[in-house]
Structures are given as C-alpha cells and as structure tokens.
PDB file of C-alpha atoms in Angstrom:
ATOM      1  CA  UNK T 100     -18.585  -7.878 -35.039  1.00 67.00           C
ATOM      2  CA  UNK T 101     -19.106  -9.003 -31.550  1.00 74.00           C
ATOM      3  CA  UNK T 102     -15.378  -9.431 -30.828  1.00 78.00           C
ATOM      4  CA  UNK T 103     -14.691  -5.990 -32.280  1.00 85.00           C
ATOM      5  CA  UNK T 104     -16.909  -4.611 -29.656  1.00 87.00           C
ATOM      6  CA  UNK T 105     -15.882  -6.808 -26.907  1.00 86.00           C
ATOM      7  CA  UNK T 106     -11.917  -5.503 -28.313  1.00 85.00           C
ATOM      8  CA  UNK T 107     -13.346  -1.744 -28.139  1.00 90.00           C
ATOM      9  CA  UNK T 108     -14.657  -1.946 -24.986  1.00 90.00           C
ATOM     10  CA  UNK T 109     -12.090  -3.871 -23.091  1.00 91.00           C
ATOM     11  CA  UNK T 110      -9.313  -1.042 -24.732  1.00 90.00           C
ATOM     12  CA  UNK T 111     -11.692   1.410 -23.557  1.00 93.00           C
ATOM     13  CA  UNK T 112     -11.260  -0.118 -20.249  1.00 93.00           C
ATOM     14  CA  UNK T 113      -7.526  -0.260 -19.857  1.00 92.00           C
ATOM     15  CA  UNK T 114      -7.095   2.182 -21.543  1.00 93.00           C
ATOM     16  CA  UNK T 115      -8.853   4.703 -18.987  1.00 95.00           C
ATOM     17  CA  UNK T 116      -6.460   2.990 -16.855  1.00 94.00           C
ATOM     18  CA  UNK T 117      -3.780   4.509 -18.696  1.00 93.00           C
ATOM     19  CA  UNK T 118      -5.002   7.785 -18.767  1.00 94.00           C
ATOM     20  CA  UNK T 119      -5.402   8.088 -15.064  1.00 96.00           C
ATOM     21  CA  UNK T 120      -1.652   7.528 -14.766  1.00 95.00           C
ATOM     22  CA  UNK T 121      -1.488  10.255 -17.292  1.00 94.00           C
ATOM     23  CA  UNK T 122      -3.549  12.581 -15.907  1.00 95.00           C
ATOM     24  CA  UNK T 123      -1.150  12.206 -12.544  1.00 95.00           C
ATOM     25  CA  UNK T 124       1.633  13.055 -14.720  1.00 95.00           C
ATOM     26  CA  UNK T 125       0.212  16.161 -16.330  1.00 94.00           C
ATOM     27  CA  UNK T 126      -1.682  17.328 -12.858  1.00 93.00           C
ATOM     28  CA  UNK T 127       2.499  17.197 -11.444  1.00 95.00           C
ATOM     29  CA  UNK T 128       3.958  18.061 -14.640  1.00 94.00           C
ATOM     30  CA  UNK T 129       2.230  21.371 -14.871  1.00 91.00           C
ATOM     31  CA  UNK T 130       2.490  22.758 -11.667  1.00 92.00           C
ATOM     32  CA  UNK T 131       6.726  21.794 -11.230  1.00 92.00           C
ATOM     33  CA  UNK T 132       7.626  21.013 -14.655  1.00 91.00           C
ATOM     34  CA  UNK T 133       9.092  17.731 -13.381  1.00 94.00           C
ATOM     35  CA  UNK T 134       8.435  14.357 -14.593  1.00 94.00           C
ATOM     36  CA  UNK T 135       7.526  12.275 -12.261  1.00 95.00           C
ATOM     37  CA  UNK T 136       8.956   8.482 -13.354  1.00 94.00           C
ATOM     38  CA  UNK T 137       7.917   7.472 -10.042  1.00 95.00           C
ATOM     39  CA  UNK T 138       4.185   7.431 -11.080  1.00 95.00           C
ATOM     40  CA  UNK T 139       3.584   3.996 -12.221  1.00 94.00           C
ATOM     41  CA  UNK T 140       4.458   2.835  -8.801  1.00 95.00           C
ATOM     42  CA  UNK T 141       1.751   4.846  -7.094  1.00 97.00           C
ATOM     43  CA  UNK T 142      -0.603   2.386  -8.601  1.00 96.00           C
ATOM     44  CA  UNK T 143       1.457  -0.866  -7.973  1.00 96.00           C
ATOM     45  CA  UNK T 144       1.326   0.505  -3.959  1.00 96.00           C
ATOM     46  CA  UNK T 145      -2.008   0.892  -3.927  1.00 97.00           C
ATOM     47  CA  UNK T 146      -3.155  -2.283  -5.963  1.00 96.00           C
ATOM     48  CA  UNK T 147      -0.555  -4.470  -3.255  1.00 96.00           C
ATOM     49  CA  UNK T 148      -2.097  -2.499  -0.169  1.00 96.00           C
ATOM     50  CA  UNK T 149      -5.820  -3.474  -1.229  1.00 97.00           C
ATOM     51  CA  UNK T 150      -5.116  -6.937  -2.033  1.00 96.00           C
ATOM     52  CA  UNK T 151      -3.988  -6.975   1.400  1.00 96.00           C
ATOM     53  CA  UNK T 152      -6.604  -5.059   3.291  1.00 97.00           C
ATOM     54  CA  UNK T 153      -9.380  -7.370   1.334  1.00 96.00           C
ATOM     55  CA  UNK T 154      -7.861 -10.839   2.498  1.00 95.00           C
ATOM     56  CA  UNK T 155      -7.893  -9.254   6.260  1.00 95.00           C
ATOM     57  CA  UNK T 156     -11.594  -8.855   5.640  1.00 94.00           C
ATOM     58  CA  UNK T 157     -12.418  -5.661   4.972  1.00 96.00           C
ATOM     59  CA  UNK T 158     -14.852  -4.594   2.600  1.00 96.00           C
ATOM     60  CA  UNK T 159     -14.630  -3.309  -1.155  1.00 94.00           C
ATOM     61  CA  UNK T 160     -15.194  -0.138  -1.249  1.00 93.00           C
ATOM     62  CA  UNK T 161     -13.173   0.795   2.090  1.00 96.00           C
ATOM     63  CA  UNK T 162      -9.998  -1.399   1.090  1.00 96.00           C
ATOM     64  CA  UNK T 163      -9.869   0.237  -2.330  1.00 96.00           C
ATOM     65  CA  UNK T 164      -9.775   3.712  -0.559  1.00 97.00           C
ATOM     66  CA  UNK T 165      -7.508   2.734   1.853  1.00 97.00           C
ATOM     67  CA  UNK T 166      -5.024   2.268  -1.617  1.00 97.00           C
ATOM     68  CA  UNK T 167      -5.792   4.899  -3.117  1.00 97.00           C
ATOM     69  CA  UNK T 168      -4.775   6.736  -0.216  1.00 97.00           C
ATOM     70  CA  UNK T 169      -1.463   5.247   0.413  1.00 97.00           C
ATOM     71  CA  UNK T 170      -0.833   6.579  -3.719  1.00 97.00           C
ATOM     72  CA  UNK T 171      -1.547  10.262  -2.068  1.00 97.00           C
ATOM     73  CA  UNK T 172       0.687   9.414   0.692  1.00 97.00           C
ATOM     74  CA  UNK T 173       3.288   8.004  -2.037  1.00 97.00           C
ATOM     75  CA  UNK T 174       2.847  10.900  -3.879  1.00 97.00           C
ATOM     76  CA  UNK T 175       3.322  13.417  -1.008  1.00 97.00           C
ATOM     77  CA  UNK T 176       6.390  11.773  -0.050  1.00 97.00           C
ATOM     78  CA  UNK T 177       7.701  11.054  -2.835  1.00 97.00           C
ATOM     79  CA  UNK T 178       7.130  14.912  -3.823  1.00 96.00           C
ATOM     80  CA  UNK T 179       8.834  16.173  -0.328  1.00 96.00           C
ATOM     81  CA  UNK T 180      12.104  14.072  -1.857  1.00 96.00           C
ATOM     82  CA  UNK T 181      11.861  15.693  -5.174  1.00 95.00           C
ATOM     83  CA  UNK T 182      10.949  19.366  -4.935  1.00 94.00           C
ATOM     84  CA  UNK T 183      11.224  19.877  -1.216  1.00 89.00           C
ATOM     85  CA  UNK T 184      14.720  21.044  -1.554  1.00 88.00           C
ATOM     86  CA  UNK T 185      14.656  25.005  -2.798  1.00 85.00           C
ATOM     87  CA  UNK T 186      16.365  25.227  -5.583  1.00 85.00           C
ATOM     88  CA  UNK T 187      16.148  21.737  -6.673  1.00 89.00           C
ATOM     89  CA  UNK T 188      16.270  21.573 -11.122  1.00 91.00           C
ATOM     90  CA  UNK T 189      13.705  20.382 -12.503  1.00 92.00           C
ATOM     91  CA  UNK T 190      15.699  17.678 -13.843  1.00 93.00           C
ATOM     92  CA  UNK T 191      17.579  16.794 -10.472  1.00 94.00           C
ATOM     93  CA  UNK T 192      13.785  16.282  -9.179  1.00 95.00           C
ATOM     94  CA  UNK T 193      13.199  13.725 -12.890  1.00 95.00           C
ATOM     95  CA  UNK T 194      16.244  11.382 -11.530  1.00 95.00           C
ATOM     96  CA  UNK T 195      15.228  11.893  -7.629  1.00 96.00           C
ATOM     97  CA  UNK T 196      11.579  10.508  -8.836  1.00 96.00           C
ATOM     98  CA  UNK T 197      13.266   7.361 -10.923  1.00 94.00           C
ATOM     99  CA  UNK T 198      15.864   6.380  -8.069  1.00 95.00           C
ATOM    100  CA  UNK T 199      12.420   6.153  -5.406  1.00 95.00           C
ATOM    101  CA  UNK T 200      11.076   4.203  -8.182  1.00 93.00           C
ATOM    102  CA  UNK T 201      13.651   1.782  -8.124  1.00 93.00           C
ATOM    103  CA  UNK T 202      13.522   1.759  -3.675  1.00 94.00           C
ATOM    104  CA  UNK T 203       9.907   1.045  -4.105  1.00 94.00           C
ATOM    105  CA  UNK T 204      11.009  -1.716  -6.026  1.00 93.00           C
ATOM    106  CA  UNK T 205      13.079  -3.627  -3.073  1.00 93.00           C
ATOM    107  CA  UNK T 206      10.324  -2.076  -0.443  1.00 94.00           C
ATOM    108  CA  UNK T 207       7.168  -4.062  -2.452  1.00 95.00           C
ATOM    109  CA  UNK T 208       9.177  -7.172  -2.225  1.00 95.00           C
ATOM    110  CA  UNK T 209      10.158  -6.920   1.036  1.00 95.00           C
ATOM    111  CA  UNK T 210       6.514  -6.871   2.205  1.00 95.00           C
ATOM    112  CA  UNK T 211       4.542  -8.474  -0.498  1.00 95.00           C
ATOM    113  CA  UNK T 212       6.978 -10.648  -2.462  1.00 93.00           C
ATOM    114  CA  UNK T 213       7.304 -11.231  -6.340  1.00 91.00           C
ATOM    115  CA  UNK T 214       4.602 -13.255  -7.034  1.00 93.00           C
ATOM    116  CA  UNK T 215       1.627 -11.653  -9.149  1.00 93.00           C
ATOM    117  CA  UNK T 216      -1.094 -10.274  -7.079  1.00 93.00           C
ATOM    118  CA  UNK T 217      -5.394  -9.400  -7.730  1.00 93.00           C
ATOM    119  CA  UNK T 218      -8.091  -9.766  -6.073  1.00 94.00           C
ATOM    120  CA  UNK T 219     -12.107  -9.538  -7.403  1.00 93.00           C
ATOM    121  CA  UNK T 220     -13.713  -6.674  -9.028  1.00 90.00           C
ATOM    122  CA  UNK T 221     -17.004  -5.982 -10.034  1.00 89.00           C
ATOM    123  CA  UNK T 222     -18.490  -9.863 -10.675  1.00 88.00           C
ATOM    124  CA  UNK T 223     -20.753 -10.961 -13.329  1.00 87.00           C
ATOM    125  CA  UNK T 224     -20.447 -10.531 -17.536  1.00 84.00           C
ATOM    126  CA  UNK T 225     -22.220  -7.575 -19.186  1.00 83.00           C
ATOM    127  CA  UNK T 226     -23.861  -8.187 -22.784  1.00 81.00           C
ATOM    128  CA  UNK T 227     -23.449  -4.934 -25.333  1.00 80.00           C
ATOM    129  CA  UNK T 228     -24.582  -5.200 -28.900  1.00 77.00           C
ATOM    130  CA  UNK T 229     -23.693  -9.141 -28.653  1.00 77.00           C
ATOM    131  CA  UNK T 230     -20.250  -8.919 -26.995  1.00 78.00           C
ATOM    132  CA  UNK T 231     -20.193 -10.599 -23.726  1.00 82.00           C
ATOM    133  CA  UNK T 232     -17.115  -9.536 -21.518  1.00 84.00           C
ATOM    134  CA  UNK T 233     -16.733  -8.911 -17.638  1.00 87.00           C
ATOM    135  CA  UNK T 234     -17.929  -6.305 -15.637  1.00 90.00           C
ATOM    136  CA  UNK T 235     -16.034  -4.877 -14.368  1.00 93.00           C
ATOM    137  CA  UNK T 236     -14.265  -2.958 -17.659  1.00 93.00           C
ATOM    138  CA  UNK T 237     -17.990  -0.794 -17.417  1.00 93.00           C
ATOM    139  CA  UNK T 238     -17.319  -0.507 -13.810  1.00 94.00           C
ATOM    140  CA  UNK T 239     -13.683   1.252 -14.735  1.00 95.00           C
ATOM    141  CA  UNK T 240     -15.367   3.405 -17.177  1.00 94.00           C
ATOM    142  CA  UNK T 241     -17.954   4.095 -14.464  1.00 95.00           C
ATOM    143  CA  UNK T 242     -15.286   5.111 -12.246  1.00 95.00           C
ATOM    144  CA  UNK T 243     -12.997   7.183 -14.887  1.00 95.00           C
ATOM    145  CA  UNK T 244     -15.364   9.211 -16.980  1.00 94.00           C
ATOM    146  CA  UNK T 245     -16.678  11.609 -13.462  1.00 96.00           C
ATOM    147  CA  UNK T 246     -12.747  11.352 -11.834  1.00 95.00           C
ATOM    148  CA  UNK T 247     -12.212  13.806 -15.192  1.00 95.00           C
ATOM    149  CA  UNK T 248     -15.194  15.905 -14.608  1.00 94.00           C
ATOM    150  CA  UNK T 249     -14.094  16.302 -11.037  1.00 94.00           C
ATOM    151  CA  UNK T 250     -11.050  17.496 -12.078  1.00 93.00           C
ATOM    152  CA  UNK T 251     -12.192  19.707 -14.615  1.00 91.00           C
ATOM    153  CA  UNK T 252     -14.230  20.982 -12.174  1.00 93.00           C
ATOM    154  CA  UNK T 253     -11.935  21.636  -9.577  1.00 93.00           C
ATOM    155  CA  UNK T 254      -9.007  23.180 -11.731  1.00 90.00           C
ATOM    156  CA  UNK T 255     -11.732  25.726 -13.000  1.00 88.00           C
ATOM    157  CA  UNK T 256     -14.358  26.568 -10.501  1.00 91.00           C
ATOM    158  CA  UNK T 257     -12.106  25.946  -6.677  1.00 92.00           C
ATOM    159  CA  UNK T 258      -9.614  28.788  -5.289  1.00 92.00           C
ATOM    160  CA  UNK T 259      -7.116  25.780  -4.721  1.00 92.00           C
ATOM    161  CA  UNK T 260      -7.860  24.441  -8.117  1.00 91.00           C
ATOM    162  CA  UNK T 261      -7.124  27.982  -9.557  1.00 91.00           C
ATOM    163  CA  UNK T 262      -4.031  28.334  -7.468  1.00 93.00           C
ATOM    164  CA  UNK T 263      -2.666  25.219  -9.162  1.00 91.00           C
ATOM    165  CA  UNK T 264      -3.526  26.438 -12.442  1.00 88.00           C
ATOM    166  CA  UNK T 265      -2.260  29.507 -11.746  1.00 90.00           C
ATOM    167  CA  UNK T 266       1.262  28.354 -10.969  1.00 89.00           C
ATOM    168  CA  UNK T 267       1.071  25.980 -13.805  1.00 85.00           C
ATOM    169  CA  UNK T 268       0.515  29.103 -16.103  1.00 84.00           C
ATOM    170  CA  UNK T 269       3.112  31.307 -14.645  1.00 86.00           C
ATOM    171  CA  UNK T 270       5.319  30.226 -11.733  1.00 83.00           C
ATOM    172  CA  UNK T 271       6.595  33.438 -11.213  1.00 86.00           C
ATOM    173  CA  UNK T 272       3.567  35.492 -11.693  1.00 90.00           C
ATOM    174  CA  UNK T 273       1.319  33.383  -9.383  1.00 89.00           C
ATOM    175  CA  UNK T 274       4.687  33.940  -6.393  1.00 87.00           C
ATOM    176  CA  UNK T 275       4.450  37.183  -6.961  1.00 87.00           C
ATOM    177  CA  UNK T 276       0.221  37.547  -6.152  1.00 89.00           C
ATOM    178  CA  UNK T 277       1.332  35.192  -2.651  1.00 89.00           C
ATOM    179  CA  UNK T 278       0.643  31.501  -4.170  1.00 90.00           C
ATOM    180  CA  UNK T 279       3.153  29.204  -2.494  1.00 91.00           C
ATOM    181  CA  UNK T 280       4.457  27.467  -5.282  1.00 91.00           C
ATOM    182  CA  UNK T 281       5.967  24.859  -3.449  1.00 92.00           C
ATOM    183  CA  UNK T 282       2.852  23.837  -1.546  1.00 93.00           C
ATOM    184  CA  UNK T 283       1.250  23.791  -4.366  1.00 95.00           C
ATOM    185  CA  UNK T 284       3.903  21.660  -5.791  1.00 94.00           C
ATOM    186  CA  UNK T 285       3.356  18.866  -3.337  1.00 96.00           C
ATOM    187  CA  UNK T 286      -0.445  18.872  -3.232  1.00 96.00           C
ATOM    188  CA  UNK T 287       0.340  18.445  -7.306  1.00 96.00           C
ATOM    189  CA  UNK T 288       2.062  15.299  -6.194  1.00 97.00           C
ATOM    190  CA  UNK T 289      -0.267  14.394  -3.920  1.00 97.00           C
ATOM    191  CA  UNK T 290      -3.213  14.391  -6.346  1.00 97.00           C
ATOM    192  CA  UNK T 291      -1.090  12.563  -8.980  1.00 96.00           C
ATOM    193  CA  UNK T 292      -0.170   9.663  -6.365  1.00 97.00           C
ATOM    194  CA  UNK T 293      -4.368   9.350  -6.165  1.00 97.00           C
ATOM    195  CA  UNK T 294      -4.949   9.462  -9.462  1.00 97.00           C
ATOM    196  CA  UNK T 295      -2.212   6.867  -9.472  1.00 96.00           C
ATOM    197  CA  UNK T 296      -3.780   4.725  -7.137  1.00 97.00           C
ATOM    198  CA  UNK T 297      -6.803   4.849  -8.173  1.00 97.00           C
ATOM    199  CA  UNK T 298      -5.685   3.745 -11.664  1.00 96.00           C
ATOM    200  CA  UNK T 299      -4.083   0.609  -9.736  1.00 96.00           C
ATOM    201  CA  UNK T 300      -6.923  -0.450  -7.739  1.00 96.00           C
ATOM    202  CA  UNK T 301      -9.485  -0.032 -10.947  1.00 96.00           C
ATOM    203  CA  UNK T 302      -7.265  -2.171 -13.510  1.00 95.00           C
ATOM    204  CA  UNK T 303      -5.915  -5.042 -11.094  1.00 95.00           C
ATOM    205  CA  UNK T 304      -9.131  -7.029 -10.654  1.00 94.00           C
ATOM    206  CA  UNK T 305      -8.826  -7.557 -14.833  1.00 93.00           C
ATOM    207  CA  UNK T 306      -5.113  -6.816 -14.768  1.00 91.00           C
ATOM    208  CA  UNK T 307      -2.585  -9.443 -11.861  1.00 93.00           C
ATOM    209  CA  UNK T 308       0.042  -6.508 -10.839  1.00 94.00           C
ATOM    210  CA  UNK T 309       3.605  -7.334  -9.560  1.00 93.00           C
ATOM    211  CA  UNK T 310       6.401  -4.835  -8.143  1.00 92.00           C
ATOM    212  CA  UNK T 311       7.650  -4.110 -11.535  1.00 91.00           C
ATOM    213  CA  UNK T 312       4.030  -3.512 -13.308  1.00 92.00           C
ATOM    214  CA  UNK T 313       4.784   0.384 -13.201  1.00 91.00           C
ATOM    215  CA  UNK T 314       6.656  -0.047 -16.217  1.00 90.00           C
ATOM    216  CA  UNK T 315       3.687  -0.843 -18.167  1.00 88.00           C
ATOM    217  CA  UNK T 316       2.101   1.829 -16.690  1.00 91.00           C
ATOM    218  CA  UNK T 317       4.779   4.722 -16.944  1.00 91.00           C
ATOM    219  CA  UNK T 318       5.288   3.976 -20.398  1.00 88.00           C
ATOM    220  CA  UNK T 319       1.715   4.070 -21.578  1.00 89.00           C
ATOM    221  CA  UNK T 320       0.978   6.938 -18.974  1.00 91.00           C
ATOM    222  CA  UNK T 321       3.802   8.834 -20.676  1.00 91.00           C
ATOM    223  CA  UNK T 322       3.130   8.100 -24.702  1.00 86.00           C
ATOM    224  CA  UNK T 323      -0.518   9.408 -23.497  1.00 88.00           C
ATOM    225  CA  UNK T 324       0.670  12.237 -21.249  1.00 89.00           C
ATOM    226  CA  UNK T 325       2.532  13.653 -24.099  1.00 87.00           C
ATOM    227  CA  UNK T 326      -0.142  13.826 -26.842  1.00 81.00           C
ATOM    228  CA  UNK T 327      -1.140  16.794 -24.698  1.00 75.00           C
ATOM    229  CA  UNK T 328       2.642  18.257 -24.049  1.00 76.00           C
ATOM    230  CA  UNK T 329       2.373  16.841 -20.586  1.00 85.00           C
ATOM    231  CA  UNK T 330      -0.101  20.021 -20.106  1.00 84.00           C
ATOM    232  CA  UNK T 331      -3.661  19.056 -21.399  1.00 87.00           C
ATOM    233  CA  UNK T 332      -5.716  16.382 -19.172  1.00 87.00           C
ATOM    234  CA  UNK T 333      -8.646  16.188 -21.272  1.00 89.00           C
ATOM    235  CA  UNK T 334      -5.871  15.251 -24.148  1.00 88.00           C
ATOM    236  CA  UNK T 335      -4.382  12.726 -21.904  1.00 89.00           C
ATOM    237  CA  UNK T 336      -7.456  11.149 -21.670  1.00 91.00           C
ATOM    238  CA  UNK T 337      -7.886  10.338 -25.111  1.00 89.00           C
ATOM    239  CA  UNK T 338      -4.523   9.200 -25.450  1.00 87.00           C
ATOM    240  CA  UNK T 339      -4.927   6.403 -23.222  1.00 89.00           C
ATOM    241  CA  UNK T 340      -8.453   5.516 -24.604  1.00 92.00           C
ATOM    242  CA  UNK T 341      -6.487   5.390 -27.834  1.00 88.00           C
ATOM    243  CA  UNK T 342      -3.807   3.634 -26.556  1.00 87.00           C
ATOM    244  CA  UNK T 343      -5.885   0.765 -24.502  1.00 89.00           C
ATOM    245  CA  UNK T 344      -8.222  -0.103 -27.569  1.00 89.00           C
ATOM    246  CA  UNK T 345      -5.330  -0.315 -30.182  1.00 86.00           C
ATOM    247  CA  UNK T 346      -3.480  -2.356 -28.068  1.00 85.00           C
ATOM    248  CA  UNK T 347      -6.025  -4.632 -27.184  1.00 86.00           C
ATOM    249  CA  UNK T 348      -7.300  -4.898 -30.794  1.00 85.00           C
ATOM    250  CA  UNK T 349      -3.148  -5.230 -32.012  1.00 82.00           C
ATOM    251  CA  UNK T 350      -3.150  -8.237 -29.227  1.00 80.00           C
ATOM    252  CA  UNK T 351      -6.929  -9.669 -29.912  1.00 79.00           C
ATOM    253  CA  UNK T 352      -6.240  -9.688 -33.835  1.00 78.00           C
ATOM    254  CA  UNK T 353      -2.161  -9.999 -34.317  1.00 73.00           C
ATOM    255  CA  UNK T 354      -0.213 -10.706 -30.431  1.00 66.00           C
ATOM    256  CA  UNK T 355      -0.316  -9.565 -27.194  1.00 63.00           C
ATOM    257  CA  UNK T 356       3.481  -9.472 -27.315  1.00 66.00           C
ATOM    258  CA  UNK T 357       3.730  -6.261 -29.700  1.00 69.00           C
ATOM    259  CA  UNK T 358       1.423  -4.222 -27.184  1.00 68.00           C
ATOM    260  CA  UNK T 359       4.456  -2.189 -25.474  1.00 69.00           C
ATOM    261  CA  UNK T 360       5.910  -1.441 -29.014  1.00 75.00           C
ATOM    262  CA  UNK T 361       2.643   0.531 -29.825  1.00 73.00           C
ATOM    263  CA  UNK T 362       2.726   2.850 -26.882  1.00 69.00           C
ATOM    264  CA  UNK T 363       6.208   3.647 -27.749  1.00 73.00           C
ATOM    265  CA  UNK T 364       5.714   3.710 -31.690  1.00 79.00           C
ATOM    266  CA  UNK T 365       2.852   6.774 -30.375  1.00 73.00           C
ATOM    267  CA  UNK T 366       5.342   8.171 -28.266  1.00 71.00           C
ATOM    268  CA  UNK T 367       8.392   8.478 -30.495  1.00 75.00           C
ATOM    269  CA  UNK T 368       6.254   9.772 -33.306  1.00 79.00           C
ATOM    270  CA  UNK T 369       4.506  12.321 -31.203  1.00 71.00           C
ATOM    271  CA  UNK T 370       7.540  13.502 -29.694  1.00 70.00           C
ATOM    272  CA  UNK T 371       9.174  13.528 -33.435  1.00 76.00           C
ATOM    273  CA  UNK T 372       6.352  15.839 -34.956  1.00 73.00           C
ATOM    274  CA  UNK T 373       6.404  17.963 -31.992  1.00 65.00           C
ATOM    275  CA  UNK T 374      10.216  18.491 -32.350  1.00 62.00           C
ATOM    276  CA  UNK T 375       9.456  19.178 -35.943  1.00 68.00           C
ATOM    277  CA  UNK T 376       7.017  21.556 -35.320  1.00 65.00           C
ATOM    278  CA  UNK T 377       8.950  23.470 -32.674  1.00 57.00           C
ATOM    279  CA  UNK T 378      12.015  24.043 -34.921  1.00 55.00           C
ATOM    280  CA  UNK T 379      15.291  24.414 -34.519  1.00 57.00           C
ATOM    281  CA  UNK T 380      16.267  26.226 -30.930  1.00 47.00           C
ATOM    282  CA  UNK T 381      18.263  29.843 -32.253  1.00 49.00           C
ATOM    283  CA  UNK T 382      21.269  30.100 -31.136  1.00 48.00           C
ATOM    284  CA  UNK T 383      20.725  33.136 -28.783  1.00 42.00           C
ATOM    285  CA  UNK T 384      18.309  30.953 -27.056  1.00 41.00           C
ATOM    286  CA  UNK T 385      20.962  28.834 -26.661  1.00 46.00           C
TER     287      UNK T 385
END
C-alpha cells in the first residue's frame, strides 16, 4: 500500500507538470485557434536557463523566475512569428510553431550542449500514510494547484482576462466591441510560454531535461489538452493528473518504457470518440 501511494503521489506530481504545458496550449489555443507545437520547448528553455543562472550563484527562487521568464519571452516571440503576420491561417501559424521548435533545437545545443541537465529542488523526503518519496513532488503540487486558481481568477474577474475570453468566445464579435485580437493573441502566447516555463523549472529537479525533452512534454501536454477540446483548463488539468499517475503506476508496476504509449493510447481514443460524437461533416458544410 505504501508504494501505491508513493506511485499516486509521484503521478500526481508529474503529472501537474503535464498539465501546465496543457494549460499553455489551451490559454493559446483559445484565443488564435492555433496549436502551438512549439510549447514543450518553452519549458526545456527555461529548465536550461535556470540550471545556468544557479551554477553562477544565484539564488532559488530568483533563478527559477529568471526561466520562467525567458518561456514568456519564448512565447512572445515565438507568437510574433506565428500570428504576427495578418492574415496568417491558423494552420500556416501550426507549422510556423513546429519549424521554431526544431531552431530551438540547434539554438539549445549551441549554448548548452546535449548532455542531460538538473539542478536541486526542494531537499529532504516527505512521509504520507507510510510512503516515503522526495519533496519536492509536494512542492510541485504546492506550486500547481494556486497557478490554476490564478488563472481562473484572472480569465473571470480581470478586464484583460475577460478580453481574452472574450476573443476566445467570438473573434469577430469581441473586434467588433474594439478588442485587438491580435494583441490579445500574443499576450495568449506569452502566458502559455510561462506556464511553459514554469512547468520546466518545477519538473527538472525530479526530471534531467535535454534539448529534445519537449517531446515528452508536447505529447502529454497535447493527449491532456484535448480531453478538454483544447478549450477547458480546469479539464486539462485533470488530464495530466490522470496522465502522470497512470504512467507512473504503468512504469512502477509493468515498465517505464510503455509510458509514451499511454499518453498517446488517451489521445487517439479521445480524439476517436470525439470524431464519433461530432458526426459526419454535411456536405454543404463542406
């Protein structure tokens, strides 16, 4: 029973991880219907960049924000590239977002090389209900569960949190009342690089991260993004709580080396009873 709840809360842990990433990709998603591939590195950035400022001596705390906010800078840029353009599909923006992907790729080498990176967390092993793991997953949770109430609040009670929502809702309506869709566009981006980086700089302590560790991250992001249609945070959330504990239970009880295949079993299946449910597209919608 103890290694159940050690399993449970580890998932818990990486999994929040997860949904962070997929809360980025929802928080862009619904504001310029793009999907934003590049998302995964966001985190990688950030993780790199505070490994860095913490062996020049800095101190926790300001080294993590300093990588969080190069995943808002990431994101800002990487959302000038994408949607800055007017005019610019939806799905030019998709491929625009994958090809910086790939240039962050040859950029985090350049500078940090391709040798796995951490650095400490949160020190010391908690005890719950007889399970003895490390710290710093309750540290993550710490971290994750008011980052969602934030945001909740934000998007609900904030003018620019209601603009954002408003253009998610109806693009056209919310141009129409004098929202600048595009601005609102890139501060979309701009939050999801944080939430990004954030999500790196929480899960690298427990988690080494390398220049291609935004694979991991994109796909689990995504199978937990689109529980919720790419449109529901609060749903995003739970998909990558689910998705951290099963896969940490499918690696602590069968192998670690099946854990991708369950984010994109979730995925495919979610996407296949969506589909379903949608129906065929008429063919004067066509």
């Amino acid at each position: 029973m103890s290694d159940l709840i050690g399993y449970l809360i580890t998932g818990l842990g990486i999994g929040a991880g997860f949904a962070l990433v997929a809360s980025g990709l929802v928080a862009i998603y619904r504001v310029t219907r793009v999907v934003n591939f590049a998302q995964g590195g966001f985190a990688v950035l950030a993780a790199l960049l505070t490994s860095t400022l913490l062996a020049a001596g800095l101190p926790h705390g300001v080294a993590e924000l300093g990588g969080v906010a190069l995943g808002a800078l990431a994101g800002l840029i990487v959302g000038v590239v994408a949607i800055g353009r007017p005019g610019t599909s939806p799905g030019t923006s998709l491929i625009v977002t994958l090809g910086l992907g790939v240039l962050a790729y040859a950029v985090e080498v350049l500078i940090w090389g391709d040798q796995p990176r951490s650095f400490p967390g949160l020190t010391g092993v908690a005890e719950v209900a007889g399970a003895r793991l490390p710290a710093h997953y309750l540290l993550i949770l710490a971290v994750t569960a008011p980052v969602f109430a934030l945001m909740a609040w934000f998007f609900a009670r904030t003018d620019l949190g209601r603009a954002l929502t408003a253009c998610a809702s109806n693009r056209y309506a919310a141009q129409v009342v004098g929202i600048d869709v595009r601005r609102m566009g890139l501060l979309a981006f701009t939050i999801g690089g944080a939430l990004g980086g954030l999500a790196g700089v929480l899960t690298t302590p427990v988690q080494q991260v390398t220049f291609d560790s935004d694979v991991t991250l994109i796909v689990n992001g995504f199978a937990a993004a689109v529980l919720g249609g790419l449109t529901r945070p609060m749903i995003a959330l739970a998909g990558g709580l689910l998705l951290g504990v099963t896969q940490t239970l499918v690696a602590g009880y069968g192998g670690g080396a099946y854990q991708m295949e369950v984010a994109l079993v979730l995925m495919l299946t979610v996407m296949i009873v969506q589909a379903a449910r949608t129906g065929p597209v008429p063919e004067t919608a066509r």
